[in-house]
């Protein structure tokens, strides 16, 4: 993997599972890679811009992430988790840049799928340890990142179309960079 991709992915390669067994390590995990940070902030931004109830998509993401975590801790995972996380950054960026809205059902299904994959990635990190304490930390930091995105979306991006397009383009470019680094 190239150095850029190693920096942006919230990887834990070479880290023993017991190093992820505290609440604080759980809080830090989603913050250690731009892949998770950008996807979660982008969900909040897009939700604030595209949905009448800005809290709904982040809530669905968190619930789906929790389900994915549970399944990840028992060994469920698929080979496409990292590409799906990259696609989540790309798609959310495209939706923000295009100022696009989806039907509520489509929006929630999309966000749930992305949340599930992020949760499965987190759960795989927690496989083999007691996951509840670090999982609570991961969920908390995810909620904070979503809240940050919602606030940015409502306060900074909603009145500034150029800022929406610029930030959406940046998220999409990061998603493409992540995808290109996976090969």
One Martini backbone bead per residue (centre of mass of N, CA, C, O) as a GRO file, in nm:
protein
  183
    1UNK     BB    1   0.100   0.034   0.020
    2UNK     BB    2   0.080   0.354   0.006
    3UNK     BB    3   0.143   0.624   0.205
    4UNK     BB    4  -0.123   0.773   0.165
    5UNK     BB    5  -0.313   0.536   0.233
    6UNK     BB    6  -0.199   0.479   0.514
    7UNK     BB    7  -0.288   0.756   0.628
    8UNK     BB    8  -0.611   0.752   0.558
    9UNK     BB    9  -0.636   0.491   0.686
   10UNK     BB   10  -0.786   0.306   0.962
   11UNK     BB   11  -0.549   0.129   1.047
   12UNK     BB   12  -0.432  -0.194   1.231
   13UNK     BB   13  -0.182  -0.300   1.140
   14UNK     BB   14  -0.001  -0.468   1.391
   15UNK     BB   15  -0.229  -0.453   1.603
   16UNK     BB   16  -0.331  -0.550   1.887
   17UNK     BB   17  -0.636  -0.607   2.021
   18UNK     BB   18  -0.568  -0.497   2.318
   19UNK     BB   19  -0.525  -0.193   2.196
   20UNK     BB   20  -0.873  -0.187   2.169
   21UNK     BB   21  -1.001  -0.205   2.494
   22UNK     BB   22  -1.081   0.100   2.511
   23UNK     BB   23  -1.252   0.383   2.505
   24UNK     BB   24  -1.029   0.566   2.387
   25UNK     BB   25  -0.957   0.384   2.146
   26UNK     BB   26  -1.242   0.405   2.028
   27UNK     BB   27  -1.246   0.709   1.984
   28UNK     BB   28  -0.984   0.718   1.798
   29UNK     BB   29  -1.023   0.535   1.552
   30UNK     BB   30  -1.206   0.724   1.362
   31UNK     BB   31  -0.963   0.957   1.383
   32UNK     BB   32  -0.708   0.793   1.223
   33UNK     BB   33  -0.880   0.835   0.949
   34UNK     BB   34  -0.999   0.988   0.664
   35UNK     BB   35  -1.213   0.785   0.589
   36UNK     BB   36  -1.395   0.814   0.838
   37UNK     BB   37  -1.412   1.115   0.880
   38UNK     BB   38  -1.522   1.195   0.599
   39UNK     BB   39  -1.775   1.021   0.593
   40UNK     BB   40  -1.911   1.132   0.855
   41UNK     BB   41  -1.914   1.430   0.781
   42UNK     BB   42  -2.062   1.398   0.509
   43UNK     BB   43  -2.324   1.291   0.620
   44UNK     BB   44  -2.391   1.548   0.779
   45UNK     BB   45  -2.387   1.750   0.552
   46UNK     BB   46  -2.593   1.617   0.362
   47UNK     BB   47  -2.823   1.602   0.564
   48UNK     BB   48  -2.847   1.912   0.604
   49UNK     BB   49  -2.899   1.973   0.288
   50UNK     BB   50  -3.123   1.725   0.199
   51UNK     BB   51  -3.277   1.712   0.474
   52UNK     BB   52  -3.525   1.799   0.694
   53UNK     BB   53  -3.389   1.576   0.888
   54UNK     BB   54  -3.066   1.584   0.988
   55UNK     BB   55  -3.067   1.332   1.202
   56UNK     BB   56  -3.149   1.073   1.042
   57UNK     BB   57  -2.897   0.965   0.892
   58UNK     BB   58  -2.705   0.944   1.137
   59UNK     BB   59  -2.883   0.744   1.292
   60UNK     BB   60  -2.877   0.518   1.083
   61UNK     BB   61  -2.575   0.487   1.074
   62UNK     BB   62  -2.535   0.406   1.373
   63UNK     BB   63  -2.711   0.156   1.371
   64UNK     BB   64  -2.565   0.009   1.138
   65UNK     BB   65  -2.290   0.015   1.274
   66UNK     BB   66  -2.367  -0.159   1.515
   67UNK     BB   67  -2.435  -0.409   1.351
   68UNK     BB   68  -2.160  -0.434   1.211
   69UNK     BB   69  -1.997  -0.469   1.469
   70UNK     BB   70  -2.120  -0.725   1.572
   71UNK     BB   71  -2.049  -0.894   1.319
   72UNK     BB   72  -1.741  -0.834   1.322
   73UNK     BB   73  -1.678  -0.968   1.608
   74UNK     BB   74  -1.773  -1.263   1.474
   75UNK     BB   75  -1.630  -1.244   1.164
   76UNK     BB   76  -1.773  -1.058   0.990
   77UNK     BB   77  -1.681  -1.022   0.647
   78UNK     BB   78  -1.553  -0.851   0.364
   79UNK     BB   79  -1.346  -0.773   0.097
   80UNK     BB   80  -1.518  -0.481   0.048
   81UNK     BB   81  -1.482  -0.273   0.277
   82UNK     BB   82  -1.274  -0.064   0.179
   83UNK     BB   83  -1.415   0.011  -0.089
   84UNK     BB   84  -1.681   0.100   0.047
   85UNK     BB   85  -1.561   0.332   0.205
   86UNK     BB   86  -1.459   0.484  -0.042
   87UNK     BB   87  -1.738   0.508  -0.176
   88UNK     BB   88  -1.868   0.674   0.048
   89UNK     BB   89  -1.694   0.923   0.000
   90UNK     BB   90  -1.758   0.965  -0.298
   91UNK     BB   91  -2.071   0.980  -0.288
   92UNK     BB   92  -2.102   1.204  -0.081
   93UNK     BB   93  -1.945   1.410  -0.245
   94UNK     BB   94  -2.131   1.410  -0.493
   95UNK     BB   95  -2.389   1.497  -0.343
   96UNK     BB   96  -2.280   1.765  -0.243
   97UNK     BB   97  -2.182   1.891  -0.513
   98UNK     BB   98  -2.476   1.847  -0.656
   99UNK     BB   99  -2.706   1.899  -0.459
  100UNK     BB  100  -2.835   1.621  -0.386
  101UNK     BB  101  -3.135   1.436  -0.382
  102UNK     BB  102  -3.321   1.191  -0.224
  103UNK     BB  103  -3.504   0.978  -0.130
  104UNK     BB  104  -3.554   0.882   0.179
  105UNK     BB  105  -3.515   0.582   0.133
  106UNK     BB  106  -3.252   0.594  -0.031
  107UNK     BB  107  -3.086   0.749   0.177
  108UNK     BB  108  -3.111   0.537   0.411
  109UNK     BB  109  -2.995   0.295   0.262
  110UNK     BB  110  -2.722   0.414   0.194
  111UNK     BB  111  -2.636   0.489   0.484
  112UNK     BB  112  -2.667   0.204   0.601
  113UNK     BB  113  -2.455   0.066   0.426
  114UNK     BB  114  -2.220   0.241   0.517
  115UNK     BB  115  -2.247   0.192   0.821
  116UNK     BB  116  -2.208  -0.111   0.815
  117UNK     BB  117  -1.919  -0.111   0.696
  118UNK     BB  118  -1.790   0.054   0.918
  119UNK     BB  119  -1.871  -0.140   1.147
  120UNK     BB  120  -1.726  -0.391   1.041
  121UNK     BB  121  -1.447  -0.266   1.058
  122UNK     BB  122  -1.458  -0.221   1.362
  123UNK     BB  123  -1.525  -0.515   1.447
  124UNK     BB  124  -1.265  -0.646   1.344
  125UNK     BB  125  -1.086  -0.499   1.550
  126UNK     BB  126  -1.262  -0.642   1.800
  127UNK     BB  127  -1.181  -0.914   1.753
  128UNK     BB  128  -1.125  -1.106   2.054
  129UNK     BB  129  -1.275  -0.899   2.232
  130UNK     BB  130  -1.424  -0.685   2.442
  131UNK     BB  131  -1.639  -0.455   2.268
  132UNK     BB  132  -1.812  -0.242   2.433
  133UNK     BB  133  -1.623  -0.010   2.513
  134UNK     BB  134  -1.495   0.064   2.234
  135UNK     BB  135  -1.766   0.091   2.084
  136UNK     BB  136  -1.866   0.336   2.240
  137UNK     BB  137  -1.638   0.519   2.141
  138UNK     BB  138  -1.697   0.496   1.838
  139UNK     BB  139  -1.986   0.605   1.850
  140UNK     BB  140  -1.922   0.878   1.972
  141UNK     BB  141  -1.729   0.987   1.751
  142UNK     BB  142  -1.935   0.959   1.526
  143UNK     BB  143  -2.143   1.156   1.637
  144UNK     BB  144  -1.955   1.401   1.637
  145UNK     BB  145  -1.898   1.399   1.331
  146UNK     BB  146  -2.189   1.436   1.246
  147UNK     BB  147  -2.239   1.699   1.395
  148UNK     BB  148  -2.027   1.859   1.250
  149UNK     BB  149  -2.157   1.824   0.970
  150UNK     BB  150  -2.428   1.955   1.032
  151UNK     BB  151  -2.319   2.231   1.116
  152UNK     BB  152  -2.171   2.291   0.856
  153UNK     BB  153  -2.413   2.263   0.669
  154UNK     BB  154  -2.596   2.485   0.806
  155UNK     BB  155  -2.381   2.731   0.850
  156UNK     BB  156  -2.176   2.718   0.590
  157UNK     BB  157  -2.302   2.565   0.325
  158UNK     BB  158  -2.594   2.654   0.264
  159UNK     BB  159  -2.515   2.965   0.178
  160UNK     BB  160  -2.265   2.812   0.006
  161UNK     BB  161  -2.234   2.672  -0.289
  162UNK     BB  162  -1.926   2.669  -0.341
  163UNK     BB  163  -1.862   2.507  -0.078
  164UNK     BB  164  -2.014   2.256  -0.148
  165UNK     BB  165  -1.860   2.187  -0.408
  166UNK     BB  166  -1.576   2.183  -0.291
  167UNK     BB  167  -1.618   1.971  -0.067
  168UNK     BB  168  -1.737   1.751  -0.243
  169UNK     BB  169  -1.490   1.728  -0.428
  170UNK     BB  170  -1.293   1.649  -0.203
  171UNK     BB  171  -1.432   1.390  -0.117
  172UNK     BB  172  -1.430   1.254  -0.395
  173UNK     BB  173  -1.122   1.259  -0.433
  174UNK     BB  174  -1.059   1.086  -0.189
  175UNK     BB  175  -1.218   0.839  -0.281
  176UNK     BB  176  -1.047   0.794  -0.536
  177UNK     BB  177  -0.776   0.765  -0.392
  178UNK     BB  178  -0.855   0.519  -0.230
  179UNK     BB  179  -0.925   0.336  -0.468
  180UNK     BB  180  -0.645   0.357  -0.615
  181UNK     BB  181  -0.483   0.238  -0.354
  182UNK     BB  182  -0.604  -0.071  -0.361
  183UNK     BB  183  -0.431  -0.200  -0.612
   0.00000   0.00000   0.00000
